mmCIF file of C-alpha atoms in Angstrom:
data_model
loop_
_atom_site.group_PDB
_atom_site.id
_atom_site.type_symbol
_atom_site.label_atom_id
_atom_site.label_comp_id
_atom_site.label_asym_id
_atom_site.label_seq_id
_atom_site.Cartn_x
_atom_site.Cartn_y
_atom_site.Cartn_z
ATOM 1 C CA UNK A 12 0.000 0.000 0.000
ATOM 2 C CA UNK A 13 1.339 3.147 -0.809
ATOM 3 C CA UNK A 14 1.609 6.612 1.277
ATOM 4 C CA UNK A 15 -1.330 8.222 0.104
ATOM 5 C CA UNK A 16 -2.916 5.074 -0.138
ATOM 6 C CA UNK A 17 -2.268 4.932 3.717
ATOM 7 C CA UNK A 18 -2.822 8.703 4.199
ATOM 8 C CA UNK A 19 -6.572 7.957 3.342
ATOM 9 C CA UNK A 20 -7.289 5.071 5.313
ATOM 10 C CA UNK A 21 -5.712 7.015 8.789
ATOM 11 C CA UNK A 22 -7.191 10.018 8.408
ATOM 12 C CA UNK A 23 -10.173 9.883 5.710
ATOM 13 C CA UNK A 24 -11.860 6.936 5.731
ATOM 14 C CA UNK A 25 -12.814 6.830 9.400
ATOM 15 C CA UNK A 26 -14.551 10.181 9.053
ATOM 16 C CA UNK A 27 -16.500 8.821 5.848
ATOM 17 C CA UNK A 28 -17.288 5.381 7.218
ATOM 18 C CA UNK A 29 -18.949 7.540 10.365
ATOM 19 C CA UNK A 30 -20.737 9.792 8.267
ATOM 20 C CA UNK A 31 -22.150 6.948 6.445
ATOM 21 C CA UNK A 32 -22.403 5.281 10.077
ATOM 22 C CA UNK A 33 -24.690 8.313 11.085
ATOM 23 C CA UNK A 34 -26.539 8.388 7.534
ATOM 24 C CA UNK A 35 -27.712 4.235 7.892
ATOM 25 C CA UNK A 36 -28.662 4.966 11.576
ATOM 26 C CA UNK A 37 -30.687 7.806 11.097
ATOM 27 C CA UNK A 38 -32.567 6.060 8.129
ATOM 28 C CA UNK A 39 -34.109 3.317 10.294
ATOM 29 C CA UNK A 40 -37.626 4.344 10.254
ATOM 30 C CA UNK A 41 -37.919 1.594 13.326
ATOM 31 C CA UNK A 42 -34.830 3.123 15.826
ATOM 32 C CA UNK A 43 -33.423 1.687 18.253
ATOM 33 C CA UNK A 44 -35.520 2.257 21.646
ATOM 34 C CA UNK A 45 -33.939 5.654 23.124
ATOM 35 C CA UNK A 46 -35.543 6.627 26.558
ATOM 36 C CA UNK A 47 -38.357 9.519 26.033
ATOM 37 C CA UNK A 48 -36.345 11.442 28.344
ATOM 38 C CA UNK A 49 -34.967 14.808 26.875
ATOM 39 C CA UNK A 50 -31.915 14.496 28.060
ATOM 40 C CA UNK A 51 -31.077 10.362 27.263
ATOM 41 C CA UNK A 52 -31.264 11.656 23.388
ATOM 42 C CA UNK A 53 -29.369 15.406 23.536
ATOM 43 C CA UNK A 54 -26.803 12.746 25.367
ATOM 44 C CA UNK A 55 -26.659 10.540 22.389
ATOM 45 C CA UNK A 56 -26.719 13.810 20.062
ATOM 46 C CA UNK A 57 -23.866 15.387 21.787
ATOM 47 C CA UNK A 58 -21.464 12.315 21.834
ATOM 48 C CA UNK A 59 -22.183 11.102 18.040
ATOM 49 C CA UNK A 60 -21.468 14.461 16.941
ATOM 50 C CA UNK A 61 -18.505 15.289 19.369
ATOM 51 C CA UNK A 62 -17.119 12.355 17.920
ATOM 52 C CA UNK A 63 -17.856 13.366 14.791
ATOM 53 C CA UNK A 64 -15.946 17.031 15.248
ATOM 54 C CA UNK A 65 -12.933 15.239 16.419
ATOM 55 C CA UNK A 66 -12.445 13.217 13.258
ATOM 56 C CA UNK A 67 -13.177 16.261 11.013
ATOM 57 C CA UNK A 68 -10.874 18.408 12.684
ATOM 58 C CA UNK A 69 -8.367 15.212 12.971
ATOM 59 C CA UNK A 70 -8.667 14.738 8.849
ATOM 60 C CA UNK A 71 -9.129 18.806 7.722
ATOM 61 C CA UNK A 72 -5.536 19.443 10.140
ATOM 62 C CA UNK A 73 -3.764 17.787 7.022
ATOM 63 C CA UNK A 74 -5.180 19.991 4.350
ATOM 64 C CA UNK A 75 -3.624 23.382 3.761
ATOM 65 C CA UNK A 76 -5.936 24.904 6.272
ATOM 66 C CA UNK A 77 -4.118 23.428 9.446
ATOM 67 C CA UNK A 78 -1.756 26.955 9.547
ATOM 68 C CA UNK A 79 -4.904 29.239 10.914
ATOM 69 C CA UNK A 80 -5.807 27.285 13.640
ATOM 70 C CA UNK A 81 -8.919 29.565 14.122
ATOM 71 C CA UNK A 82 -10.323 29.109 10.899
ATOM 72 C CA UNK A 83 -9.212 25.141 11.281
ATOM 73 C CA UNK A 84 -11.456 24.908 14.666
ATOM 74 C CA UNK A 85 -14.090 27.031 13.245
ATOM 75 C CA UNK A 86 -14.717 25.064 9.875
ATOM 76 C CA UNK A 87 -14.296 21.922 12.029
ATOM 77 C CA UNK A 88 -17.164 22.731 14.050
ATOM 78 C CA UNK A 89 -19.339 24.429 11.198
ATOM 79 C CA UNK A 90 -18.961 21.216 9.165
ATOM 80 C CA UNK A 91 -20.057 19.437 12.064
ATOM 81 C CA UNK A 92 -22.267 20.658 12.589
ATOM 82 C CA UNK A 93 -24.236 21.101 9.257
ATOM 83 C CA UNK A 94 -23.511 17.358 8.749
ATOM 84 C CA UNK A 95 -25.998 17.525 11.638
ATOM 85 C CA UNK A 96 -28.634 19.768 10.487
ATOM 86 C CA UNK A 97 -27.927 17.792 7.006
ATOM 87 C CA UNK A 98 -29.429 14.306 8.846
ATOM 88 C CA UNK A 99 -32.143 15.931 11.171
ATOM 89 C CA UNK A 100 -33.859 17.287 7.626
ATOM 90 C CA UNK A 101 -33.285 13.688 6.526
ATOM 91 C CA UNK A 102 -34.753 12.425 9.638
ATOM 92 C CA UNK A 103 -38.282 14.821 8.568
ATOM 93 C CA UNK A 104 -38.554 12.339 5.313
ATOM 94 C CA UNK A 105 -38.456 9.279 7.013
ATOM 95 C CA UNK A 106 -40.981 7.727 7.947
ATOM 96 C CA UNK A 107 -41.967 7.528 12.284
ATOM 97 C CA UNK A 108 -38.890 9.664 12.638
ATOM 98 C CA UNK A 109 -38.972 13.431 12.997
ATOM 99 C CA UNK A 110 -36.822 16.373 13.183
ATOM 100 C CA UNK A 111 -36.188 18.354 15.947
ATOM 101 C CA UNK A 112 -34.315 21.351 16.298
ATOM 102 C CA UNK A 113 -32.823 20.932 20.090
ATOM 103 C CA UNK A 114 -30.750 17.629 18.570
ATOM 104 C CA UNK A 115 -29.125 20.344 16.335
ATOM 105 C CA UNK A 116 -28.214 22.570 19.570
ATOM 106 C CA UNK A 117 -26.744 19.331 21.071
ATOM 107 C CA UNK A 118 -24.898 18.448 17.816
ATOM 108 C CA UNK A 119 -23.667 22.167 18.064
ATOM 109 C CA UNK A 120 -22.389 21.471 21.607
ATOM 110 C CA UNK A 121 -21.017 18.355 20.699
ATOM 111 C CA UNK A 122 -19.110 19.554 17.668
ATOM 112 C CA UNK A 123 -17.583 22.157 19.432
ATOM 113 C CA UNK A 124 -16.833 19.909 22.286
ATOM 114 C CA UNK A 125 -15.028 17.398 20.220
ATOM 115 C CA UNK A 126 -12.845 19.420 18.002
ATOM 116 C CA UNK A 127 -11.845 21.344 21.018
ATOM 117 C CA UNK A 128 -11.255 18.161 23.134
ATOM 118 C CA UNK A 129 -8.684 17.089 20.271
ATOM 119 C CA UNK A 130 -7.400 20.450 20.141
ATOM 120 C CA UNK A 131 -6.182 20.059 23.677
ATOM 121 C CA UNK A 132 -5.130 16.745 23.367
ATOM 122 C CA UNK A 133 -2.712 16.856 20.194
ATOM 123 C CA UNK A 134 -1.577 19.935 22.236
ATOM 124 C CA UNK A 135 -0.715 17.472 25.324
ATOM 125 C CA UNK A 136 0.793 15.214 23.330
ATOM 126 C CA UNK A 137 1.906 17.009 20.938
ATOM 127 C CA UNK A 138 0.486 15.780 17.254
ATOM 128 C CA UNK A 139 2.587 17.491 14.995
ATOM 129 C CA UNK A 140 -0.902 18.330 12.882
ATOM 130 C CA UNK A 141 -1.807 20.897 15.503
ATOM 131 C CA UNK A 142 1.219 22.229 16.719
ATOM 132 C CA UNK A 143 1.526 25.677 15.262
ATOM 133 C CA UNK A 144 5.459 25.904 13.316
ATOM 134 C CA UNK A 145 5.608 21.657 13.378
ATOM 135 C CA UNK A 146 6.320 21.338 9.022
ATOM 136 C CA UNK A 147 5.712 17.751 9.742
ATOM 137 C CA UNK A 148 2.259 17.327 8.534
ATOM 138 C CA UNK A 149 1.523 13.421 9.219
ATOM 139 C CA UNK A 150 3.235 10.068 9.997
ATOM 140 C CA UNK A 151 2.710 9.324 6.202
ATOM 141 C CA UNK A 152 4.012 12.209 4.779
ATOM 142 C CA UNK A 153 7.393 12.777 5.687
ATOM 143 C CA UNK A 154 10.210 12.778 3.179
ATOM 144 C CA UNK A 155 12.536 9.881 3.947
#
């Protein structure tokens, strides 16, 4: 397998297989049996897409974008978040599902939770990705 080959899989493809994760599971017009509680789904909202925000901001840090951090958190979350909106308006055309707007606010929360969760983390252990002046820019693309 070659480096970009490689490059894909590590840092593409597990935010694409999610996505499509998120996609099948919100297409089940007969979902799994969440609590009625408010808060047992905003949980399930918030995780899914924190998860989600990590492995955008995880794959975008490669792309040329990783030298304004700002705009590299920002567009992380955005994304995100949208990808969120995106499958609550597909939620409204299936059928015995509906939309709701408050999953979008936990999405939002989530988002921003995960992409600043890995923010701090490839800070503690320093991920060259994140690390502002680092010219490495992954494990796969250095020049040997």
């Amino acid at each position: 397998m070659n480096k970009k080959s490689k490059f894909f899989f590590y840092y593409w493809f597990p935010l694409l297989l999610y996505c499509v994760l998120i996609y099948s599971l919100s297409s089940d017009k007969y979902p799994v049996h969440v609590p009625k509680s408010f808060s047992a789904d905003k949980f399930i909202h918030f995780f899914a897409y924190a998860f989600l925000g990590l492995l955008i901001i995880r794959a975008f840090a490669t792309l040329w974008i990783k030298e304004n951090i700002v705009f590299l958190i920002i567009i992380s979350t955005l994304l995100s978040t949208l990808y969120g909106l995106s499958d609550e308006m597909h939620q409204y055309f299936v059928p015995y599902r509906c939309a709701d707007v408050k999953d979008v606010y936990a999405d939002l929360l989530g988002s921003a939770f995960g992409v600043y969760v890995y923010y701090l983390l490839s800070i503690k252990y320093h991920v060259p990705v994140l690390i502002p002046g680092l010219t490495n820019l992954c494990k796969f693309c250095r020049k040997d």
